[in-house]
Amino acid sequence: MHSIDEADEGEKPGDQMPFPELWNVFKCILPFLWPKGKTNLQLWFIGTFLLVCFQRVLGVLIALQDGYIINKLTKLEIPLSEFYIMVFLRVLKFVCVMAHILCWMPVTYWSTGRLLIEPHSKILDLSKDFHDAKESSKLWEGLNRGLGINGSFNQLITDIVPTIADLVLAPGLLLSTLGPYMGLLMTTIAIFYVWLNGEILARILQLQRKRNSLLEREKTVLHETTANWNTVSLFGRGTNEKLRYSEAVHNTINARKSVAYLGLVQYAVQSIVLLTGYIGVCLRAAYQISQGSLPLGSYMTCISFWDTFTGSLKSAPDLFQSIASSLVDAENMVMLLEQQPSIVNSSTAKRLCIKEGDVEFHNVEFKIKDQYILNKVSFYCPGGRTTAIVGASGGGKSTCLNMLFRFYDVTGGYIKIDGQDVRDVTLDSLRGMIGFVPQEPQFFNTTIRENIQYGNEDATEETIHSACRDVILHDKIMTFPKKYETMIGERGVKLSGGERQRLAIARLIIRNPQILLFDEATSAVDTETEAIIQRNISRLSAGRTVIVVAHRLSTVVNADSIIVIKDGVVVEQGSHKELLEKGGYYKKLWSQKTELQ
């Protein structure tokens, strides 16, 4: 299997053998369809299967009973007992249909639940590298399509298996009741029909893969243009984006047309083959009756068997195509489920234990392919002190915080907290003791109160209000009509950039972590508000380890230590005063700032 991001780059849809691929998809999906370890659901499953098979047996008995009734009528006798038996069989078949639906419902609801929950859990378990590379619209579209496999599995149990039984039973019954020529005729038609539809189905699946790829592209364009409406408007690209989406839609429609046209060809071929077979069966039966070798009722039985046979024969390709199509649709879901997180707990991982809160980077290297993002980075952050990391954009400052939080693992050297390598402690304990405010904080489309409380579900109203006062946000919130119950919109779009940053810091404050990480956490607020927030954070972070990434050097002049990074390398360390006296890179940055002011 390929990764989700590689799915569109490798093989073309027409270049691969579809059926082995589909079998691999089915094997991966099967654990989500069969209720392993749940005896009650397994009994419902088996009960459904038996009831469906019994329905097919009843169908054969009803066809035979129709023939008995016709034979009685040809003798001018009233087939009363035969009629009662037929009514009983039809009522019994109806009861079996209702019973199999009721038996199947618990199984299908369980399966639907798993197909919804497991991919969501997998997405949350995957590491930052996956989330940095994913296309959300493509991911959601693939998962939504993948749910169709549940309905197809239902078809497999309730339709495919019985259909195969019909295709075996009908020729056998005709062979025994109407002679070997009739059985041979039906068997020949069935083999040719299945082979022909198999060839067409392979081509349909190739076209469907192409359609799915184009549909994902269409959804991506739709998501991007609507989510980035501001950018589209700012650059006056509305007309271009309308054309781009229109082109994507038309490409998808053309792909759908190709599938539909080939399906029409399939239907025409099916009809011609079955019509030819029907004519042959009817002529053969009529000839045998005219010769007196068969009673008239056998013609009715023959037609009933033929209807059952052709009904199953016509539905078989559609059912197989439906299941195969669902397996194609589920390919992206399977790729997701097969993904493994790059950051995991080691087999000997223990819970992080923090006493002093000392943080040490020793010869830390981090590279992507052959490009170094951090190269031999070493520095020490004493517990209970504030350390600032500064430097030009793209120098690796934020990467240091991401490495400490273990969004990524080092490719060389180590990072330790109180002497414990972060790779040797559990992720939950590590991230539970570190609070992180990133450059672009993200929020849920819910209320201000619920977004803040996400940092600590047990936080009281007073604690929430106090945290908002510390970040100079409480008074502003109280001016809103619904105050703390105000909805902030998707990703917090109803708040300004500065309000979002302050909300993120308030969320961090109520979490009360032992190590605080701030990545440009106040870059969007004015200098006066920033100064007040800095004083409040300094008061709240007393005795805690604080690491701050900043572009505004004025915000870190009081830091106990400043780490200066350039192009992924630590070039200077020291206090603000010491670094100015050195007259190096830091002084150059400070001078540039002063000149701008």
Coordinates of C-alpha atoms in Angstrom, one line a residue:
M1 CA 0.0 0.0 0.0
H2 CA 1.1 3.5 -0.7
S3 CA 0.8 6.4 1.7
I4 CA -2.2 8.7 1.2
D5 CA 0.1 11.5 -0.2
E6 CA 1.7 9.1 -2.7
A7 CA -1.6 7.7 -3.9
D8 CA -1.9 10.0 -6.9
E9 CA 1.7 10.0 -7.9
G10 CA 2.5 6.3 -8.5
E11 CA 0.6 4.0 -10.7
K12 CA -2.0 5.2 -13.1
P13 CA -5.5 3.7 -12.7
G14 CA -5.2 1.6 -15.8
D15 CA -1.7 0.3 -15.1
Q16 CA -2.5 -2.0 -12.2
M17 CA -4.3 -5.3 -11.8
P18 CA -7.4 -4.3 -9.9
F19 CA -8.6 -7.6 -8.4
P20 CA -5.5 -8.4 -6.3
E21 CA -5.5 -4.8 -5.1
L22 CA -9.2 -5.2 -4.1
W23 CA -8.5 -8.4 -2.3
N24 CA -5.8 -6.7 -0.2
V25 CA -8.3 -3.9 0.6
F26 CA -10.9 -6.4 1.6
K27 CA -8.5 -8.2 3.9
C28 CA -7.7 -5.0 5.6
I29 CA -11.4 -4.0 6.0
L30 CA -12.7 -7.4 7.1
P31 CA -11.8 -7.0 10.8
F32 CA -14.1 -3.9 10.8
L33 CA -17.0 -6.0 9.4
W34 CA -16.7 -9.3 11.3
P35 CA -17.6 -8.9 15.0
K36 CA -14.6 -10.8 16.4
G37 CA -14.9 -11.5 20.1
K38 CA -18.6 -10.5 20.3
T39 CA -20.5 -13.7 20.5
N40 CA -24.0 -12.2 20.5
L41 CA -23.2 -10.3 17.3
Q42 CA -21.7 -13.4 15.7
L43 CA -24.9 -15.3 16.4
W44 CA -26.9 -12.5 14.7
F45 CA -24.5 -12.7 11.8
I46 CA -24.9 -16.5 11.4
G47 CA -28.6 -16.3 11.9
T48 CA -28.9 -13.7 9.1
F49 CA -26.9 -16.0 6.8
L50 CA -29.0 -19.0 7.5
L51 CA -32.3 -17.1 7.1
V52 CA -31.1 -15.7 3.7
C53 CA -30.2 -19.2 2.5
F54 CA -33.6 -20.5 3.7
Q55 CA -35.3 -17.8 1.6
R56 CA -33.6 -19.2 -1.5
V57 CA -34.8 -22.7 -0.6
L58 CA -38.4 -21.4 -0.2
G59 CA -38.1 -19.7 -3.6
V60 CA -37.4 -23.1 -5.2
L61 CA -40.3 -24.7 -3.4
I62 CA -42.6 -21.9 -4.4
A63 CA -41.6 -22.4 -8.1
L64 CA -42.3 -26.1 -7.8
Q65 CA -45.6 -25.5 -6.1
D66 CA -46.7 -23.2 -9.0
G67 CA -46.0 -26.1 -11.4
Y68 CA -48.1 -28.5 -9.2
I69 CA -51.0 -26.0 -9.3
I70 CA -50.9 -25.7 -13.1
N71 CA -50.8 -29.5 -13.5
K72 CA -54.0 -29.8 -11.3
L73 CA -55.7 -27.1 -13.3
T74 CA -55.0 -28.8 -16.6
K75 CA -56.9 -31.8 -15.2
L76 CA -59.8 -29.5 -14.3
E77 CA -59.2 -30.2 -10.6
I78 CA -59.3 -27.6 -7.8
P79 CA -55.7 -27.4 -6.4
L80 CA -56.9 -26.3 -2.9
S81 CA -54.3 -28.1 -0.8
E82 CA -51.5 -27.0 -3.2
F83 CA -52.8 -23.4 -3.0
Y84 CA -52.7 -23.4 0.8
I85 CA -49.2 -24.8 0.7
M86 CA -48.1 -22.0 -1.7
V87 CA -49.7 -19.3 0.5
F88 CA -47.9 -20.8 3.5
L89 CA -44.6 -20.8 1.7
R90 CA -44.9 -17.2 0.6
V91 CA -45.9 -16.0 4.1
L92 CA -43.0 -18.0 5.6
K93 CA -40.6 -16.3 3.0
F94 CA -41.9 -12.9 4.1
V95 CA -41.3 -13.8 7.8
C96 CA -37.8 -14.9 6.9
V97 CA -37.1 -11.6 5.1
M98 CA -38.3 -9.6 8.1
A99 CA -36.3 -11.8 10.5
H100 CA -33.1 -11.5 8.5
I101 CA -33.4 -7.7 8.4
L102 CA -33.8 -7.6 12.2
C103 CA -30.9 -10.0 12.8
W104 CA -28.6 -7.9 10.6
M105 CA -29.3 -4.5 12.1
P106 CA -27.2 -4.9 15.2
V107 CA -24.3 -6.2 13.1
T108 CA -24.4 -3.4 10.6
Y109 CA -24.7 -0.7 13.2
W110 CA -21.7 -2.1 15.1
S111 CA -19.7 -2.2 11.8
T112 CA -20.7 1.4 11.0
G113 CA -19.6 2.6 14.4
R114 CA -16.2 0.9 13.9
L115 CA -15.7 2.4 10.4
L116 CA -16.4 5.8 11.9
I117 CA -14.4 5.6 15.1
E118 CA -11.3 3.7 14.0
P119 CA -10.2 6.1 11.2
H120 CA -10.8 9.1 13.5
S121 CA -8.7 7.5 16.3
K122 CA -6.0 6.7 13.7
I123 CA -5.9 10.3 12.5
L124 CA -5.5 11.6 16.1
D125 CA -2.7 9.0 16.8
L126 CA -0.7 9.9 13.7
S127 CA 2.3 12.2 14.1
K128 CA 2.8 15.9 13.1
D129 CA 4.5 15.0 9.9
F130 CA 1.3 13.3 8.6
H131 CA -0.8 16.3 9.7
D132 CA 1.6 18.7 8.1
A133 CA 1.3 16.9 4.7
K134 CA -2.3 15.9 4.7
E135 CA -5.0 17.4 2.5
S136 CA -8.0 17.6 4.8
S137 CA -10.7 17.7 2.0
K138 CA -9.1 14.7 0.3
L139 CA -8.9 12.9 3.6
W140 CA -12.5 13.5 4.5
E141 CA -13.8 12.7 1.1
G142 CA -11.9 9.4 1.1
L143 CA -13.3 8.5 4.6
N144 CA -16.8 9.3 3.6
R145 CA -16.6 7.1 0.5
G146 CA -15.0 4.3 2.5
L147 CA -18.2 4.0 4.7
G148 CA -19.9 2.5 1.6
I149 CA -18.1 -0.7 2.3
N150 CA -20.5 -1.4 5.1
G151 CA -23.5 -1.5 2.7
S152 CA -21.5 -3.7 0.3
F153 CA -20.7 -6.1 3.0
N154 CA -24.4 -6.3 3.7
Q155 CA -24.9 -7.1 0.1
L156 CA -22.2 -9.8 0.3
I157 CA -24.1 -11.7 3.0
T158 CA -27.7 -11.0 2.0
D159 CA -27.3 -11.0 -1.8
I160 CA -24.1 -12.3 -3.2
V161 CA -24.0 -15.7 -1.4
P162 CA -27.7 -16.4 -2.1
T163 CA -27.2 -15.3 -5.7
I164 CA -24.4 -17.8 -6.2
A165 CA -26.6 -20.5 -4.6
D166 CA -29.3 -19.6 -7.2
L167 CA -26.9 -19.9 -10.0
V168 CA -26.0 -23.4 -8.9
L169 CA -29.4 -24.6 -7.9
A170 CA -31.4 -23.4 -10.9
P171 CA -29.4 -25.2 -13.6
G172 CA -29.3 -28.3 -11.3
L173 CA -33.1 -28.3 -10.9
L174 CA -33.7 -27.8 -14.6
L175 CA -31.3 -30.6 -15.3
S176 CA -33.2 -33.0 -13.0
T177 CA -36.7 -31.9 -14.0
L178 CA -36.5 -30.8 -17.6
G179 CA -33.6 -32.8 -18.9
P180 CA -29.8 -32.4 -19.6
Y181 CA -30.1 -30.1 -22.6
M182 CA -31.9 -27.4 -20.5
G183 CA -29.3 -27.7 -17.7
L184 CA -26.4 -27.5 -20.2
L185 CA -28.0 -24.5 -21.9
M186 CA -28.3 -22.5 -18.7
T187 CA -24.8 -23.4 -17.5
T188 CA -23.3 -22.3 -20.8
I189 CA -25.2 -19.0 -20.7
A190 CA -24.1 -18.4 -17.1
I191 CA -20.4 -19.1 -17.8
F192 CA -20.3 -16.8 -20.9
Y193 CA -22.3 -14.1 -19.0
V194 CA -20.0 -14.1 -16.0
W195 CA -16.9 -14.0 -18.1
L196 CA -18.1 -11.1 -20.3
N197 CA -19.2 -9.0 -17.3
G198 CA -15.8 -9.7 -15.5
E199 CA -14.0 -8.2 -18.5
I200 CA -16.3 -5.1 -18.5
L201 CA -16.1 -4.8 -14.7
A202 CA -12.2 -4.6 -14.7
R203 CA -12.5 -1.6 -17.1
I204 CA -15.2 0.1 -15.0
L205 CA -13.0 -0.2 -11.9
Q206 CA -10.1 1.5 -13.7
L207 CA -12.5 4.4 -14.7
Q208 CA -13.8 4.6 -11.2
R209 CA -10.3 5.1 -9.8
K210 CA -9.8 7.9 -12.2
R211 CA -13.2 9.4 -11.2
N212 CA -12.3 9.2 -7.5
S213 CA -9.0 11.0 -8.1
L214 CA -10.8 13.8 -10.0
L215 CA -13.5 13.9 -7.3
E216 CA -10.9 14.4 -4.6
R217 CA -9.4 17.2 -6.7
E218 CA -12.8 18.8 -7.0
K219 CA -13.4 18.7 -3.3
T220 CA -9.9 20.1 -2.6
V221 CA -10.5 23.1 -4.9
L222 CA -13.9 23.7 -3.2
H223 CA -12.4 23.5 0.3
E224 CA -9.5 25.7 -0.5
T225 CA -11.4 28.5 -2.3
T226 CA -14.1 28.7 0.4
A227 CA -11.7 28.4 3.4
N228 CA -9.4 31.0 1.9
W229 CA -12.1 33.4 0.8
N230 CA -10.1 36.4 2.3
T231 CA -7.1 35.6 0.2
V232 CA -9.2 35.1 -3.0
S233 CA -10.8 38.5 -2.4
L234 CA -7.6 40.3 -1.5
F235 CA -6.0 39.3 -4.8
G236 CA -9.2 39.7 -6.9
R237 CA -9.0 36.0 -8.0
G238 CA -12.7 35.3 -7.6
T239 CA -13.3 34.8 -11.4
N240 CA -10.2 32.6 -11.7
E241 CA -11.3 30.4 -8.8
K242 CA -14.8 30.0 -10.2
L243 CA -13.2 28.9 -13.5
R244 CA -10.8 26.5 -11.6
Y245 CA -13.7 24.9 -9.7
S246 CA -15.9 24.8 -12.8
E247 CA -13.1 22.9 -14.7
A248 CA -12.7 20.5 -11.8
V249 CA -16.4 19.8 -11.7
H250 CA -16.6 19.2 -15.5
N251 CA -13.6 16.8 -15.3
T252 CA -15.4 14.8 -12.6
I253 CA -18.6 14.8 -14.6
N254 CA -16.8 13.6 -17.7
A255 CA -15.3 10.8 -15.7
R256 CA -18.7 9.9 -14.3
K257 CA -20.1 9.9 -17.9
S258 CA -17.4 7.4 -18.9
V259 CA -18.4 5.1 -16.1
A260 CA -22.1 5.5 -16.9
Y261 CA -21.6 4.9 -20.7
L262 CA -19.6 1.7 -20.0
G263 CA -22.4 0.6 -17.6
L264 CA -24.9 1.2 -20.5
V265 CA -22.8 -1.0 -22.7
Q266 CA -22.7 -3.6 -20.0
Y267 CA -26.5 -3.5 -19.7
A268 CA -27.0 -3.9 -23.5
V269 CA -24.6 -6.9 -23.6
Q270 CA -26.4 -8.5 -20.6
S271 CA -29.8 -8.1 -22.2
I272 CA -28.8 -9.6 -25.5
V273 CA -27.2 -12.7 -23.9
L274 CA -30.2 -13.2 -21.6
L275 CA -32.8 -12.7 -24.3
T276 CA -31.0 -15.3 -26.5
G277 CA -31.0 -17.7 -23.5
Y278 CA -34.7 -17.0 -22.8
I279 CA -35.7 -17.8 -26.4
G280 CA -33.7 -21.0 -26.3
V281 CA -35.2 -22.2 -22.9
C282 CA -38.8 -21.4 -24.0
L283 CA -38.4 -23.1 -27.3
R284 CA -36.9 -26.2 -25.7
A285 CA -39.6 -26.4 -23.0
A286 CA -42.4 -25.8 -25.6
Y287 CA -41.0 -28.6 -27.8
Q288 CA -40.9 -31.1 -24.9
I289 CA -44.4 -30.3 -23.9
S290 CA -45.7 -30.6 -27.5
Q291 CA -44.0 -34.0 -27.7
G292 CA -45.8 -35.1 -24.5
S293 CA -42.6 -35.6 -22.6
L294 CA -43.4 -32.9 -20.0
P295 CA -46.6 -31.8 -18.4
L296 CA -47.9 -28.2 -19.0
G297 CA -47.0 -27.3 -15.4
S298 CA -43.4 -27.9 -16.1
Y299 CA -43.4 -24.9 -18.5
M300 CA -44.5 -22.7 -15.5
T301 CA -41.8 -24.3 -13.4
C302 CA -39.3 -23.7 -16.2
I303 CA -40.2 -20.0 -16.5
S304 CA -40.1 -19.6 -12.7
F305 CA -36.6 -21.2 -12.5
W306 CA -35.5 -19.1 -15.5
D307 CA -36.8 -15.9 -13.8
T308 CA -34.9 -16.9 -10.6
F309 CA -31.8 -17.8 -12.6
T310 CA -31.7 -14.7 -14.8
G311 CA -32.7 -12.4 -11.9
S312 CA -29.6 -13.7 -10.0
L313 CA -27.5 -13.7 -13.1
K314 CA -28.4 -10.0 -13.9
S315 CA -27.9 -8.9 -10.3
A316 CA -24.6 -10.8 -9.8
P317 CA -22.5 -8.4 -11.9
D318 CA -24.2 -5.4 -10.4
L319 CA -23.6 -6.7 -6.9
F320 CA -20.0 -7.6 -7.6
Q321 CA -19.5 -4.2 -9.2
S322 CA -21.1 -2.5 -6.2
I323 CA -18.8 -4.4 -3.8
A324 CA -15.7 -3.9 -6.0
S325 CA -16.6 -0.2 -6.3
S326 CA -16.9 0.1 -2.6
L327 CA -13.5 -1.5 -2.2
V328 CA -12.0 1.0 -4.6
D329 CA -13.7 3.8 -2.6
A330 CA -12.3 2.3 0.6
E331 CA -8.7 2.3 -0.7
N332 CA -7.9 5.7 0.9
M333 CA -9.4 4.6 4.2
V334 CA -7.2 1.4 4.1
M335 CA -4.1 3.5 3.3
L336 CA -4.9 5.7 6.4
L337 CA -5.5 2.7 8.6
E338 CA -2.2 1.2 7.5
Q339 CA -0.3 4.4 8.3
Q340 CA 1.9 4.2 11.4
P341 CA 2.8 7.2 13.5
S342 CA 6.5 8.2 13.3
I343 CA 6.5 9.3 17.0
V344 CA 5.6 6.5 19.4
N345 CA 6.4 5.4 22.9
S346 CA 9.4 3.1 23.2
S347 CA 8.8 -0.4 24.7
T348 CA 10.5 0.7 27.9
A349 CA 9.0 4.2 28.2
K350 CA 8.2 5.5 31.7
R351 CA 6.3 8.5 32.9
L352 CA 8.2 11.8 33.0
C353 CA 9.1 12.9 36.5
I354 CA 9.9 16.6 36.8
K355 CA 11.6 18.0 39.9
E356 CA 13.6 21.0 38.8
G357 CA 12.5 21.3 35.2
D358 CA 16.0 21.5 33.7
V359 CA 16.0 21.2 29.9
E360 CA 19.1 20.2 28.0
F361 CA 19.8 20.1 24.2
H362 CA 23.0 18.3 23.5
N363 CA 24.4 18.2 19.9
V364 CA 20.8 18.0 18.6
E365 CA 20.5 17.4 14.9
F366 CA 17.3 17.3 12.9
K367 CA 17.3 17.0 9.1
I368 CA 14.7 16.3 6.4
K369 CA 16.3 14.1 3.7
D370 CA 19.7 15.7 3.4
Q371 CA 18.9 19.2 4.6
Y372 CA 19.8 20.1 8.2
I373 CA 17.1 22.1 10.1
L374 CA 19.1 21.9 13.3
N375 CA 22.8 21.1 13.3
K376 CA 24.7 20.3 16.6
V377 CA 22.5 22.5 18.7
S378 CA 23.4 22.5 22.4
F379 CA 22.1 24.7 25.2
Y380 CA 20.9 24.4 28.7
C381 CA 17.7 25.9 30.3
P382 CA 17.9 25.8 34.1
G383 CA 14.7 24.9 35.9
G384 CA 12.6 27.8 37.1
R385 CA 14.3 30.2 34.7
T386 CA 13.2 31.9 31.5
T387 CA 15.2 31.1 28.3
A388 CA 14.6 33.0 25.1
I389 CA 15.5 31.7 21.6
V390 CA 15.9 34.4 18.9
G391 CA 17.2 34.7 15.4
A392 CA 16.1 35.3 11.8
S393 CA 13.1 33.7 10.3
G394 CA 13.6 30.1 9.2
G395 CA 16.6 29.6 11.5
G396 CA 15.2 26.7 13.5
K397 CA 13.8 28.5 16.6
S398 CA 10.3 27.0 16.4
T399 CA 11.8 23.6 15.5
C400 CA 13.5 23.5 18.9
L401 CA 10.2 23.8 20.6
N402 CA 8.6 21.2 18.3
M403 CA 11.5 18.8 19.2
L404 CA 11.1 19.4 22.9
F405 CA 7.4 18.7 22.7
R406 CA 8.3 15.7 20.6
F407 CA 6.3 16.6 17.5
Y408 CA 9.5 15.3 15.8
D409 CA 12.3 13.1 17.0
V410 CA 16.0 14.2 16.8
T411 CA 18.1 12.6 14.1
G412 CA 21.2 13.1 16.3
G413 CA 22.1 14.1 19.8
Y414 CA 19.4 14.1 22.6
I415 CA 17.0 16.3 24.5
K416 CA 16.6 15.7 28.2
I417 CA 14.3 17.0 30.9
D418 CA 15.8 16.6 34.4
G419 CA 18.2 14.0 32.9
Q420 CA 15.4 12.0 31.2
D421 CA 15.6 11.6 27.4
V422 CA 12.3 12.7 26.0
R423 CA 12.3 9.6 23.8
D424 CA 12.4 7.4 26.9
V425 CA 9.2 8.8 28.5
T426 CA 5.6 8.4 27.5
L427 CA 4.1 10.9 25.2
D428 CA 1.1 11.5 27.4
S429 CA 3.3 12.3 30.4
L430 CA 5.6 14.5 28.4
R431 CA 2.9 16.6 26.8
G432 CA 0.9 16.6 29.9
M433 CA 3.6 18.5 31.8
I434 CA 4.4 21.0 28.9
G435 CA 2.2 23.8 27.9
F436 CA 2.7 25.1 24.3
V437 CA 1.3 28.2 22.7
P438 CA 2.2 28.0 19.0
Q439 CA 2.5 30.8 16.4
E440 CA -0.9 30.2 15.0
P441 CA -3.2 28.8 17.8
Q442 CA -6.2 26.8 16.7
F443 CA -9.6 26.7 18.2
F444 CA -12.9 24.9 17.9
N445 CA -16.1 26.4 16.5
T446 CA -17.7 26.7 19.9
T447 CA -17.9 29.2 22.8
I448 CA -15.1 31.2 24.4
R449 CA -15.6 29.5 27.7
E450 CA -15.4 26.0 26.1
N451 CA -12.3 26.8 24.1
I452 CA -10.5 28.0 27.3
Q453 CA -11.8 25.1 29.3
Y454 CA -10.3 22.8 26.8
G455 CA -7.0 23.3 28.6
N456 CA -8.5 22.0 31.9
E457 CA -12.0 20.6 31.9
D458 CA -12.3 21.0 35.6
A459 CA -11.5 24.7 35.6
T460 CA -14.1 26.9 37.4
E461 CA -15.7 30.0 36.0
E462 CA -13.5 32.1 38.4
T463 CA -10.4 30.4 37.2
I464 CA -11.3 31.1 33.6
H465 CA -12.1 34.7 34.3
S466 CA -8.9 35.1 36.2
A467 CA -6.9 33.7 33.3
C468 CA -8.6 36.1 30.9
R469 CA -7.8 39.0 33.2
D470 CA -4.2 38.1 33.1
V471 CA -4.1 38.3 29.3
I472 CA -6.2 41.6 29.3
L473 CA -9.1 39.8 27.6
H474 CA -11.8 39.6 30.3
D475 CA -13.1 43.2 29.8
K476 CA -13.3 42.8 26.1
I477 CA -15.3 39.5 26.4
M478 CA -17.7 41.1 28.8
T479 CA -18.7 43.6 26.1
F480 CA -19.9 40.8 23.9
P481 CA -23.7 40.2 24.1
K482 CA -23.2 36.5 25.1
K483 CA -20.0 37.2 27.0
Y484 CA -18.2 33.9 27.6
E485 CA -20.9 32.0 25.7
T486 CA -20.0 33.8 22.5
M487 CA -19.3 31.5 19.5
I488 CA -15.9 32.3 18.0
G489 CA -16.4 30.7 14.6
E490 CA -14.3 28.1 12.7
R491 CA -10.7 28.3 13.8
G492 CA -11.6 31.4 15.9
V493 CA -12.2 33.6 12.8
K494 CA -14.6 35.9 14.7
L495 CA -11.7 37.1 16.9
S496 CA -8.8 39.3 15.9
G497 CA -5.3 37.9 15.7
G498 CA -4.3 39.4 19.1
E499 CA -7.5 38.1 20.7
R500 CA -6.8 34.6 19.5
Q501 CA -3.3 34.7 20.8
R502 CA -4.5 36.0 24.2
L503 CA -7.2 33.3 24.3
A504 CA -4.5 30.7 23.7
I505 CA -2.4 32.0 26.5
A506 CA -5.4 32.0 28.8
R507 CA -6.1 28.3 27.8
L508 CA -2.4 27.6 28.8
I509 CA -2.7 29.4 32.1
I510 CA -5.6 27.3 33.4
R511 CA -3.8 24.1 32.3
N512 CA -1.0 25.0 34.8
P513 CA 1.9 23.0 33.3
Q514 CA 5.4 22.8 34.7
I515 CA 7.2 23.8 31.6
L516 CA 5.9 26.7 29.4
L517 CA 6.7 27.1 25.7
F518 CA 5.8 30.3 23.9
D519 CA 6.3 30.6 20.1
E520 CA 5.7 34.2 19.1
A521 CA 2.7 34.0 21.4
T522 CA 2.1 37.8 21.6
S523 CA 3.3 38.9 18.1
A524 CA -0.2 40.0 17.1
V525 CA -0.9 42.3 20.1
D526 CA 0.1 45.9 20.6
T527 CA 3.3 46.7 22.6
E528 CA 1.4 48.1 25.6
T529 CA -0.9 45.1 26.0
E530 CA 2.1 42.8 25.4
A531 CA 4.1 44.4 28.2
I532 CA 1.2 43.9 30.7
I533 CA 0.8 40.3 29.5
Q534 CA 4.5 39.7 29.9
R535 CA 4.4 40.9 33.5
N536 CA 1.5 38.7 34.3
I537 CA 3.1 35.7 32.7
S538 CA 6.3 36.4 34.6
R539 CA 4.3 36.4 37.8
L540 CA 2.4 33.2 37.0
S541 CA 5.4 31.4 35.7
A542 CA 7.5 31.9 38.9
G543 CA 9.3 28.7 39.7
R544 CA 8.6 27.2 36.3
T545 CA 10.8 26.6 33.3
V546 CA 9.9 29.0 30.4
I547 CA 11.2 28.9 26.9
V548 CA 10.2 31.8 24.6
V549 CA 10.7 32.1 20.9
A550 CA 10.5 35.8 19.8
H551 CA 11.1 38.1 17.0
R552 CA 10.5 41.2 19.1
L553 CA 13.8 41.3 21.0
S554 CA 12.3 43.9 23.4
T555 CA 10.1 41.1 24.9
V556 CA 13.1 39.0 25.9
V557 CA 15.6 41.5 27.3
N558 CA 14.7 40.3 30.8
A559 CA 15.2 36.6 30.0
D560 CA 17.7 34.8 32.2
S561 CA 19.4 33.5 29.1
I562 CA 19.1 34.1 25.4
I563 CA 20.0 31.5 22.7
V564 CA 20.8 33.0 19.3
I565 CA 20.3 30.6 16.4
K566 CA 21.3 31.2 12.8
D567 CA 20.7 28.7 10.0
G568 CA 20.1 25.9 12.5
V569 CA 23.2 26.6 14.5
V570 CA 23.6 28.2 17.9
V571 CA 25.9 31.1 17.4
E572 CA 25.7 32.9 20.7
Q573 CA 24.4 32.4 24.3
G574 CA 24.1 34.8 27.2
S575 CA 22.0 37.5 28.8
H576 CA 20.9 40.6 26.9
K577 CA 23.6 42.7 28.3
E578 CA 26.3 40.0 27.7
L579 CA 25.3 39.5 24.1
L580 CA 25.3 43.3 23.4
E581 CA 28.8 43.5 24.9
K582 CA 30.0 40.7 22.6
G583 CA 29.1 42.8 19.6
G584 CA 28.1 39.7 17.5
Y585 CA 25.0 38.5 15.6
Y586 CA 22.6 39.4 18.4
K587 CA 23.8 43.0 18.5
K588 CA 23.3 43.2 14.8
L589 CA 19.7 42.0 15.2
W590 CA 19.2 44.5 18.1
S591 CA 20.7 47.4 16.0
Q592 CA 18.4 46.5 13.1
K593 CA 15.4 46.7 15.5
T594 CA 16.5 50.0 16.9
E595 CA 17.0 51.5 13.4
L596 CA 13.5 50.4 12.4
Q597 CA 12.0 52.0 15.5

